[in-house]
Tab-separated table of C-alpha atoms in Angstrom:
chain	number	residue	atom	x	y	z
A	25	UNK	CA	109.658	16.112	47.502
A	26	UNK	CA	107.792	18.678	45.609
A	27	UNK	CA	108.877	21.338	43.806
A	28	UNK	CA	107.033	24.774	43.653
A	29	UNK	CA	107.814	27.581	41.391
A	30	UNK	CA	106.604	30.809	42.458
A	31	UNK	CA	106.460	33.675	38.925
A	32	UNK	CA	106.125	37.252	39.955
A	33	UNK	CA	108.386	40.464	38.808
A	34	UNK	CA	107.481	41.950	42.435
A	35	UNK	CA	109.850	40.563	44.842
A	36	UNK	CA	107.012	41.117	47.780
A	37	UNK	CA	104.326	39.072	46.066
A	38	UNK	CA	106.463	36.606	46.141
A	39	UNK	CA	108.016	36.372	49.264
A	40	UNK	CA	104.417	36.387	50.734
A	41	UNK	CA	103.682	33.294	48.671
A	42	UNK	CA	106.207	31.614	50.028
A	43	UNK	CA	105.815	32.544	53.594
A	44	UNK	CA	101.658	31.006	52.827
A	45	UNK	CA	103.312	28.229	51.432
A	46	UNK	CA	106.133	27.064	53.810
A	47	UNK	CA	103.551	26.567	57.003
A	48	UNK	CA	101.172	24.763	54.939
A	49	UNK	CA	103.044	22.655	52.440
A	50	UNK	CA	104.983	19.993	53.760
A	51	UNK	CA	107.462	18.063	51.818
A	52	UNK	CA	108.103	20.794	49.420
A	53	UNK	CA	110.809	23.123	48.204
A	54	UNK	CA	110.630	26.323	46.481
A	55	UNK	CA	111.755	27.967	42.896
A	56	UNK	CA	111.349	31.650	42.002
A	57	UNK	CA	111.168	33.736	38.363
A	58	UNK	CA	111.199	37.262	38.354
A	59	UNK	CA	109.433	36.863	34.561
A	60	UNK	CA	108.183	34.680	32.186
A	61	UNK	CA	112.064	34.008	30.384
A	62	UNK	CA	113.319	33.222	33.713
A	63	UNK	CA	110.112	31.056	34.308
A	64	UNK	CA	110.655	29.058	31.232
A	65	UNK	CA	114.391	28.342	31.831
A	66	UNK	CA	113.874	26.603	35.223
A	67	UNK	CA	110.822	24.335	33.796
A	68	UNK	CA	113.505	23.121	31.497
A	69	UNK	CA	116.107	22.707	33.898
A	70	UNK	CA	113.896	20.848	37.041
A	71	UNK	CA	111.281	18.549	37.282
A	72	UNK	CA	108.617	21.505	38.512
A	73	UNK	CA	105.459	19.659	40.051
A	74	UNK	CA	103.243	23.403	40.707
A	75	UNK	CA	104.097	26.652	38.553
A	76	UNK	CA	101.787	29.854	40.637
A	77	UNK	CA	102.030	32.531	38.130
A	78	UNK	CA	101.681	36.379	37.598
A	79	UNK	CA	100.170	37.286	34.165
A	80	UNK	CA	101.538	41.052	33.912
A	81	UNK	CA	105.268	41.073	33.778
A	82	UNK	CA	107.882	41.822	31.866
A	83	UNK	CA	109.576	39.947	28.541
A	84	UNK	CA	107.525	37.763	28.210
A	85	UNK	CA	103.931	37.546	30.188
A	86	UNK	CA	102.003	34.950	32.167
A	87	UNK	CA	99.685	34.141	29.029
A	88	UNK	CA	102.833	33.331	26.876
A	89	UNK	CA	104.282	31.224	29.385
A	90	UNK	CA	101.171	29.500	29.694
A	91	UNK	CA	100.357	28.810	26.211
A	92	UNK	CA	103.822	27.624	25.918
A	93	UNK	CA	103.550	25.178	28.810
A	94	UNK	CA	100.900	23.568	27.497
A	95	UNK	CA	101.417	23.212	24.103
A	96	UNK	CA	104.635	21.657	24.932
A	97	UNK	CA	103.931	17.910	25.529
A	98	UNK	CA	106.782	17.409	27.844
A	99	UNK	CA	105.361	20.048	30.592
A	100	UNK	CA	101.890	20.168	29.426
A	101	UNK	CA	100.918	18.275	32.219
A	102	UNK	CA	102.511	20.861	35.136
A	103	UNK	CA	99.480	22.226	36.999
A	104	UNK	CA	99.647	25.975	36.817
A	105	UNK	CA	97.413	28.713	39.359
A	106	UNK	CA	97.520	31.771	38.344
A	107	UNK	CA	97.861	34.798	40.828
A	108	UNK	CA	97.627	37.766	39.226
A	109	UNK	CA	95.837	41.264	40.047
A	110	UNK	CA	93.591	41.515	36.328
A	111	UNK	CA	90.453	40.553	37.551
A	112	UNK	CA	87.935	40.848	34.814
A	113	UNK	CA	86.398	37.539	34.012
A	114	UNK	CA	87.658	37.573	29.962
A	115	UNK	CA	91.373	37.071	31.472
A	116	UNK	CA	89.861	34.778	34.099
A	117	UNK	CA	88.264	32.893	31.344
A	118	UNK	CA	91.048	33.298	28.699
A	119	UNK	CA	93.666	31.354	31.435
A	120	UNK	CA	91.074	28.825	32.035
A	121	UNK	CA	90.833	27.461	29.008
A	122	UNK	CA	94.089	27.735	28.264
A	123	UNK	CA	94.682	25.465	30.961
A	124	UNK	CA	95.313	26.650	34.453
A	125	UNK	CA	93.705	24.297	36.897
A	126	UNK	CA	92.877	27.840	39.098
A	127	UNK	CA	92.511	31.628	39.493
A	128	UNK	CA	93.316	34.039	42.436
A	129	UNK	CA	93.004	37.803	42.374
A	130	UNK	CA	95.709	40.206	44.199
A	131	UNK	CA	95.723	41.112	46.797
A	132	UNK	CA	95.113	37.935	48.604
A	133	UNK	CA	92.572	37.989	51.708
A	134	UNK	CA	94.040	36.553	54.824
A	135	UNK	CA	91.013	33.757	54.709
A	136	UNK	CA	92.950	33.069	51.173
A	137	UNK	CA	96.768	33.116	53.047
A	138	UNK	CA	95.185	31.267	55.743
A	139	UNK	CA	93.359	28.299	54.326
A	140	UNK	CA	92.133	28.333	50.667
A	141	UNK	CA	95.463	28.767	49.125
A	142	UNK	CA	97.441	26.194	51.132
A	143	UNK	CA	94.519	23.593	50.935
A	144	UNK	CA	94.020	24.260	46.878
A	145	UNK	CA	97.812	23.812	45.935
A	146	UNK	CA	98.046	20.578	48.182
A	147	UNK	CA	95.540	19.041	46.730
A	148	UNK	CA	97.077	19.955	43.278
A	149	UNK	CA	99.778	18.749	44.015
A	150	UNK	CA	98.421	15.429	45.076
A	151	UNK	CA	96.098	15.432	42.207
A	152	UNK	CA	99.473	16.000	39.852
A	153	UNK	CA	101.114	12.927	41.595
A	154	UNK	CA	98.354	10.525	41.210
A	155	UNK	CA	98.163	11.722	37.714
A	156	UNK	CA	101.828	11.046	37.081
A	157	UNK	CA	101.641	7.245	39.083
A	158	UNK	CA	98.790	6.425	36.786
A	159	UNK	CA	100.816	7.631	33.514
A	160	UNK	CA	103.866	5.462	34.772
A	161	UNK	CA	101.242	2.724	34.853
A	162	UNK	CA	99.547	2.995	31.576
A	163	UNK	CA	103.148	3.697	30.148
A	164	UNK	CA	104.315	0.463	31.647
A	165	UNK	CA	101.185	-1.612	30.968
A	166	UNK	CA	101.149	0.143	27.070
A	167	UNK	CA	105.011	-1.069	26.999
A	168	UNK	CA	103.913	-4.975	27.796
A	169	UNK	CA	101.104	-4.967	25.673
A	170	UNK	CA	103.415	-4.322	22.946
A	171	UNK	CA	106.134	-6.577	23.691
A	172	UNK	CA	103.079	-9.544	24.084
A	173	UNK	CA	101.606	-7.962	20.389
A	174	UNK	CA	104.969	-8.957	19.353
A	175	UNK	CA	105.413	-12.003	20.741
A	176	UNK	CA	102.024	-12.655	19.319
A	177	UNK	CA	103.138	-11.443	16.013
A	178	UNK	CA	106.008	-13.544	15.817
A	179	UNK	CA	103.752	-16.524	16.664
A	180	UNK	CA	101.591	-15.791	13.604
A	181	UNK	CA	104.817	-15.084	10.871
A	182	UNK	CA	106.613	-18.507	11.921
A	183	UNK	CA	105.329	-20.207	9.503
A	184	UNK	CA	106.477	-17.366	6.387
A	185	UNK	CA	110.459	-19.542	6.774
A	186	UNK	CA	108.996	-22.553	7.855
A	187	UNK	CA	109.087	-25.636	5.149
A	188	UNK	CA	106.311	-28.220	4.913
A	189	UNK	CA	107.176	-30.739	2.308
A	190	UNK	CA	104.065	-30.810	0.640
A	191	UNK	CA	102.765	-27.634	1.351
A	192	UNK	CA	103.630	-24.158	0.809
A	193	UNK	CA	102.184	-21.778	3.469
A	194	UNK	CA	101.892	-17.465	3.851
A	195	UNK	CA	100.357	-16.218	6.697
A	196	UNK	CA	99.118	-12.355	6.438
A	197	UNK	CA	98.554	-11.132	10.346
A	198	UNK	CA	97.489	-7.571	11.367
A	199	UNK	CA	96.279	-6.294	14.620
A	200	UNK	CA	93.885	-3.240	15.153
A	201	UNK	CA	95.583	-3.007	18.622
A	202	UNK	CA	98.582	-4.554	20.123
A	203	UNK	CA	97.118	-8.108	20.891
A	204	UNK	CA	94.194	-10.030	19.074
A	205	UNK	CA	91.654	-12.418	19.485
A	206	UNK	CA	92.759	-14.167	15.813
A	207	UNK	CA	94.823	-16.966	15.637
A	208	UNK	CA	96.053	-20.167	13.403
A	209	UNK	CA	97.618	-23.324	13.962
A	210	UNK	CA	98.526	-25.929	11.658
A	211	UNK	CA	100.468	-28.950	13.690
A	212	UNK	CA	101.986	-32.126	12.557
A	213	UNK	CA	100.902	-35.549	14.151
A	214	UNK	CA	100.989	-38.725	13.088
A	215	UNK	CA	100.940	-38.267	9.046
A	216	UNK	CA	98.318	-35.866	9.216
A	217	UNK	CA	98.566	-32.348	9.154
A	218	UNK	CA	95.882	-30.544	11.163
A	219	UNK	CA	94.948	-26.720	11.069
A	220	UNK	CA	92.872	-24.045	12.386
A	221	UNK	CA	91.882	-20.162	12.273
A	222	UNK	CA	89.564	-18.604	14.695
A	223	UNK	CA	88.619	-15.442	15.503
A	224	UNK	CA	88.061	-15.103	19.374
A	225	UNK	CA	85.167	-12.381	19.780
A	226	UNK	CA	87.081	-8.814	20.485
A	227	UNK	CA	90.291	-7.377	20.207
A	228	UNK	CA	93.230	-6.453	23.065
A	229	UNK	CA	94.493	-8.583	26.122
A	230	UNK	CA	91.295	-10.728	27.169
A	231	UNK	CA	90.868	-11.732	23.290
A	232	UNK	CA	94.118	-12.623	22.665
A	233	UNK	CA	94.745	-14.682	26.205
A	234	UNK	CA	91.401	-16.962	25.320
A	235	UNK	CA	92.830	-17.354	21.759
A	236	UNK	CA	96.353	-19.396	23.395
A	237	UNK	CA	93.527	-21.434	25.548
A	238	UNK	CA	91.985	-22.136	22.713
A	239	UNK	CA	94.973	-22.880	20.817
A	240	UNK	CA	95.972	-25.056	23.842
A	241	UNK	CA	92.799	-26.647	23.862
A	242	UNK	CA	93.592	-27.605	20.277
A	243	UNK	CA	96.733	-28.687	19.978
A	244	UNK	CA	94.932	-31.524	22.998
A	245	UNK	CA	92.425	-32.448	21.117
A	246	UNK	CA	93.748	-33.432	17.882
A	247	UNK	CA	95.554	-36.191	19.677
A	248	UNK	CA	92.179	-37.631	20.742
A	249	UNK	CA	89.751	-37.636	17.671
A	250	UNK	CA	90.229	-38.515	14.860
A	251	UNK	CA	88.218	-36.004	12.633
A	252	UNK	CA	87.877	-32.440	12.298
A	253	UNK	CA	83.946	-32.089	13.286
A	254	UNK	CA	84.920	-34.019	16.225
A	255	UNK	CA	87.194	-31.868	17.271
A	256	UNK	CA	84.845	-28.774	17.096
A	257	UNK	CA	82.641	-30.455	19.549
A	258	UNK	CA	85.260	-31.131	21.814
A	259	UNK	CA	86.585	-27.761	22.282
A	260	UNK	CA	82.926	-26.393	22.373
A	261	UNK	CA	82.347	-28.596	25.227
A	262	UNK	CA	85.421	-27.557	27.004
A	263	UNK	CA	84.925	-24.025	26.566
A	264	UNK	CA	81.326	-24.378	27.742
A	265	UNK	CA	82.460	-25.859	30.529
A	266	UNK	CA	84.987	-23.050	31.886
A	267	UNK	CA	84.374	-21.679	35.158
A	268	UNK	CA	85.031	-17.933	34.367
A	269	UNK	CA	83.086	-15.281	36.529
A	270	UNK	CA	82.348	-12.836	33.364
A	271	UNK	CA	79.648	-13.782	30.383
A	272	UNK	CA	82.144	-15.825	27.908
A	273	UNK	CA	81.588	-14.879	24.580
A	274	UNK	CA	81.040	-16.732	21.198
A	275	UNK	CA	83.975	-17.056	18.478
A	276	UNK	CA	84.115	-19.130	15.015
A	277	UNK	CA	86.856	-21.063	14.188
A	278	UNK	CA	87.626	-23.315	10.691
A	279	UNK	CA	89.547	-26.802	11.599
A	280	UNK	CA	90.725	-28.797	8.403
A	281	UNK	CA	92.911	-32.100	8.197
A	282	UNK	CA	94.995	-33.291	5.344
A	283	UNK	CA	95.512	-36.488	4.914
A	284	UNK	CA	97.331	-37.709	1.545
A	285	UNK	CA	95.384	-35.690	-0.989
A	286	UNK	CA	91.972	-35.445	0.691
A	287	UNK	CA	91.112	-32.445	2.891
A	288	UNK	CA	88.273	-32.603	5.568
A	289	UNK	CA	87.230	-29.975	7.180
A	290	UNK	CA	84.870	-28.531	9.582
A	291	UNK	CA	83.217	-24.798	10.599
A	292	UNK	CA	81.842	-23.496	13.322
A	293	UNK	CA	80.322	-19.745	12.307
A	294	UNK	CA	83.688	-18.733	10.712
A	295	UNK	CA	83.777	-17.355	7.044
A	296	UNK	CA	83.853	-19.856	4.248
A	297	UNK	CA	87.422	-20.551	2.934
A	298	UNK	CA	87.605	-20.612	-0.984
A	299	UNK	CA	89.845	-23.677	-2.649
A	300	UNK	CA	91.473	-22.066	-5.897
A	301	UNK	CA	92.939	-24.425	-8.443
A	302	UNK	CA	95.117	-23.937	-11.484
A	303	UNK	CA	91.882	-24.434	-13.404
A	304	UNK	CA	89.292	-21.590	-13.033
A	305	UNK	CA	87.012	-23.465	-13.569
A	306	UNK	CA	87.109	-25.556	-10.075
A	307	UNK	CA	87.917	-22.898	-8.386
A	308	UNK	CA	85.109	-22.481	-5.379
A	309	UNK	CA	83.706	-21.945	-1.496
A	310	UNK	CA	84.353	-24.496	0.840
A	311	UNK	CA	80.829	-24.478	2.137
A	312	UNK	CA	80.026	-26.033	5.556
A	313	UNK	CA	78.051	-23.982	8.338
A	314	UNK	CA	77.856	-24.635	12.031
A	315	UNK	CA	77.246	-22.687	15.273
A	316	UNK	CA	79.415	-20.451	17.053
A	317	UNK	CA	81.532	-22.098	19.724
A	318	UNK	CA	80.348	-21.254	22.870
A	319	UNK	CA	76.567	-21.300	21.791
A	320	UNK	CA	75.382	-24.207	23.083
A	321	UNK	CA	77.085	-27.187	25.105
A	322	UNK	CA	75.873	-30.020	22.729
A	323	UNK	CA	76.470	-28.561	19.815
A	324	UNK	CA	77.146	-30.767	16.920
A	325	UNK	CA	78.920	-30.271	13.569
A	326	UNK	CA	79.203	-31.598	9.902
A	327	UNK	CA	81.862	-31.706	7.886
A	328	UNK	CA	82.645	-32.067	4.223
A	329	UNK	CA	85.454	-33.681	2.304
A	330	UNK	CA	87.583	-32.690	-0.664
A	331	UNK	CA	90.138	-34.393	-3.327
A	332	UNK	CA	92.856	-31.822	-3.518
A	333	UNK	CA	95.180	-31.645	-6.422
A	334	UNK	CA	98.673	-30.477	-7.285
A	335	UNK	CA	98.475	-26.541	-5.997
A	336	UNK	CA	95.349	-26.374	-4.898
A	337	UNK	CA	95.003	-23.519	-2.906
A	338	UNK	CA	92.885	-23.135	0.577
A	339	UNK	CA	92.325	-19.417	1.808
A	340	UNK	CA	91.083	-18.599	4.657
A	341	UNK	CA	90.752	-15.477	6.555
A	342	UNK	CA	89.148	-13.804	9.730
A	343	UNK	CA	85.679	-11.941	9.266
A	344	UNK	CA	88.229	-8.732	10.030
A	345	UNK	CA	88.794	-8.509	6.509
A	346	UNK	CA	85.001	-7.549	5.570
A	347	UNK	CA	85.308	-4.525	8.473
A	348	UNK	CA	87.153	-2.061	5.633
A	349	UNK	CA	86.300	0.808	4.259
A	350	UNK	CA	86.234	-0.749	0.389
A	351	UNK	CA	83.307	-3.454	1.959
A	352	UNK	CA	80.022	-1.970	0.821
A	353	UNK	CA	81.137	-1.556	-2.785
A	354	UNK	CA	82.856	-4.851	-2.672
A	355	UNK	CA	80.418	-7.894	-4.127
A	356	UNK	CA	81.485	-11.305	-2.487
A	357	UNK	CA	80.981	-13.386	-5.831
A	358	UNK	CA	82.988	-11.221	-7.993
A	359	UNK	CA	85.710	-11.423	-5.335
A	360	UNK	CA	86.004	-14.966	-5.561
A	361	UNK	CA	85.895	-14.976	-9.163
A	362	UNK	CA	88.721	-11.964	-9.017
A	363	UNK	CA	90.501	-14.295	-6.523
A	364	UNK	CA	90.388	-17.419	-8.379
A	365	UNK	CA	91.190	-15.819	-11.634
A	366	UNK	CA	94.313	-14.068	-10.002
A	367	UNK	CA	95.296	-17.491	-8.523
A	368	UNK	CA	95.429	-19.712	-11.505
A	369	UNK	CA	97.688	-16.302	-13.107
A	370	UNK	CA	100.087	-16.356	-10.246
A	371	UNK	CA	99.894	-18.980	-8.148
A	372	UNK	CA	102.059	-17.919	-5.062
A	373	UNK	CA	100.598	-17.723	-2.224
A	374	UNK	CA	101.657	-14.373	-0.590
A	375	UNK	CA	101.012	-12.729	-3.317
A	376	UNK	CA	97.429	-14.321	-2.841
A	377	UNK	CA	97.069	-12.856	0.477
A	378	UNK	CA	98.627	-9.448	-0.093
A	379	UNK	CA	95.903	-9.317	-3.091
A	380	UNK	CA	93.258	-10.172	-0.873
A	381	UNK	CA	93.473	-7.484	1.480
A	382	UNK	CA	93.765	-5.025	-1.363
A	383	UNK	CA	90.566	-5.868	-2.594
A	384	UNK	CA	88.891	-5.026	0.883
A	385	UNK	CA	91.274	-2.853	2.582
A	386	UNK	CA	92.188	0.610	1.572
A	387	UNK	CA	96.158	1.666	1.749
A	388	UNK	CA	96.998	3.044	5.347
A	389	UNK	CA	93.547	2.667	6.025
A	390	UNK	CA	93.097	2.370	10.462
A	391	UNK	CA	91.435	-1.238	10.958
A	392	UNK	CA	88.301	-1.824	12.885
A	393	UNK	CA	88.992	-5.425	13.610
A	394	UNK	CA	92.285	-7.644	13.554
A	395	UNK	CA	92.658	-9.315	10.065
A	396	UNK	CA	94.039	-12.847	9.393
A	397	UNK	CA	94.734	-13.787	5.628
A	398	UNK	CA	96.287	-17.588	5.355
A	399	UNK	CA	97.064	-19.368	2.328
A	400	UNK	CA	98.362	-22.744	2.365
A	401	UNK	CA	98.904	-24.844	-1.114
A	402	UNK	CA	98.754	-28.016	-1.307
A	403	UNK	CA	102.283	-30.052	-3.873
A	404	UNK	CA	102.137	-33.235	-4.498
A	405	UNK	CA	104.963	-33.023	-6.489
């Protein structure tokens, strides 16, 4: 049922509203104020779906309630028509733009009584219900999309408690929204330790739901080849071959196995890791270039391998990073150099990350593009 509040000091104007009202509105029931204080008091006090109010009364007056109404986010939304006898088109406009949805002059016509009135506040108040269904919705869809961001979340921090003898691992995860299209894995199987970041094209719900396919698709794969450019092909041809109605869309992604102390590794269009070492001086890029996935169905990859030694550091990171405000004025080389100097200083490996996305991303700064910062050392002692 909806609820009507009728504002006028004259108790005639508004019993003739309500006697417009009651044959035309069904489903409704009926408030009145004598002024603006009395006005206020019942918005606070009932869930008031229409307010039809007088400007020129007494205490306070139809433009104070009005401006309060809407600058109050918790009635804001309350459609308000105002009936009032000023007719010059300043206090027409004035109300307007403050915010009432409508204007009618005193004293009402009987075409007005008859049939613009009634049909004008019904469909206000239908327009004010659809309004508030499709708020409940957003509200509710806004509340899942932040309880799957943190599900997602925790997904990407697991590995901050986790222990891999052998390895020491930080993971550095932020979303520009609730969900994202970044990811990494790094799974156990057979002796080998396998990993991967990728940045699925995009941010929000579709992005993040191809990134656990992908991850799926992964996780498959690994148990099948045998090597990490091999694996890239695999998952290209998979994802080439979904059957999805919209245009799929490209992403990079970094896969690199560890075996004993050698590291191979393969890219497909992702951002070149760095390896830093205790020793500046073999501190580098891990170069190796490839296509996109999802650019072509044959596709074929290289990859390169590496002799890693005790705390030897990969980092690798999501092209999110390079979407900050400190960008421009940052120079890639003397990053790395800045990076690999700061590693052989203090080699731990959140600190790494944390240092990282200092040198791209300003303090509180509101991110264009999810960012993914990984570190993972290698001990073989």
């Amino acid at each position: 049922m909806y609820t009507i509040l009728v504002v006028d000091d004259t108790l005639f104007n508004r019993k003739l509203m309500l006697e417009v009202l009651e044959t035309k509105i069904d489903n409704a029931r009926y408030l009145q104020a004598e002024d603006g204080i009395e006005a206020l008091e019942i918005v606070k006090t009932n869930e008031v779906d229409l307010v039809i109010l007088d400007l020129m009364m007494p205490n306070k007056n139809g433009y104070e309630v009005l401006k309060e109404l809407k600058n109050n986010p918790l009635y804001s939304d309350i459609p308000i028509i105002v009936n009032s006898s000023v007719t010059d088109m300043d206090s027409i406009k004035q109300t307007l733009e403050m915010g009432a949805v409508d204007y009618f002059t005193k004293p009402l016509t009987p075409e007005q009584m008859e049939v613009i009135i009634p049909l004008k506040v019904n469909n206000t108040l239908k327009y004010h219900e659809q309004n508030r269904q499709l708020k409940m919705v957003s509200r509710n869809i806004n509340n899942e999309m932040k309880m799957a961001g943190a599900f997602q979340k925790a997904l990407m921090s697991m590995y901050e408690d986790k222990l891999y003898p052998g390895l020491d691992l930080y993971v550095y995860f932020k979303a520009c929204e609730h969900l994202s299209g970044d990811f990494f894995e790094l799974v156990e199987t057979g002796g080998t330790r396998w990993f991967i970041i990728a940045d699925i094209k995009g941010h929000g719900a579709a992005a993040a739901m191809m990134s656990f396919m992908v991850r799926k698709m992964f996780n498959n794969i690994i148990r099948q080849e045998s090597q990490p450019k091999d694996v890239l092909e695999k998952i290209n041809k998979a994802y080439n071959e979904l059957k999805i109605d919209t245009e799929l869309v490209f992403f990079s992604a970094f896969i690199g196995k560890i075996q004993g102390n050698k590291l191979t590794y393969s890219n497909a269009g992702h951002p070149h890791p760095a390896l830093l070492s205790l020793d500046i001086n073999k501190g580098r890029r891990l170069d190796c270039n490839g296509h996109f996935i999802g650019f072509m169905n044959d596709t074929t990859y290289t990859e390169e391998t590496v002799v890693l030694e005790n705390e030897d550091c990969i980092l690798l990171h999501t092209d999110g990073l390079y979407q900050g405000k400190q960008t421009p004025s940052v120079n890639l080389n003397r990053a790395l150099a800045n990076m690999i100097y700061s590693y052989s200083k203090n080699p731990s490996v959140k600190d790494l990350t944390c240092t990282v996305y200092g040198e791209y991303i300003m303090p509180d700064e509101e991110l264009q593009d999810d960012i993914t910062i990984v570190a993972l050392k290698y001990k073989n002692k």
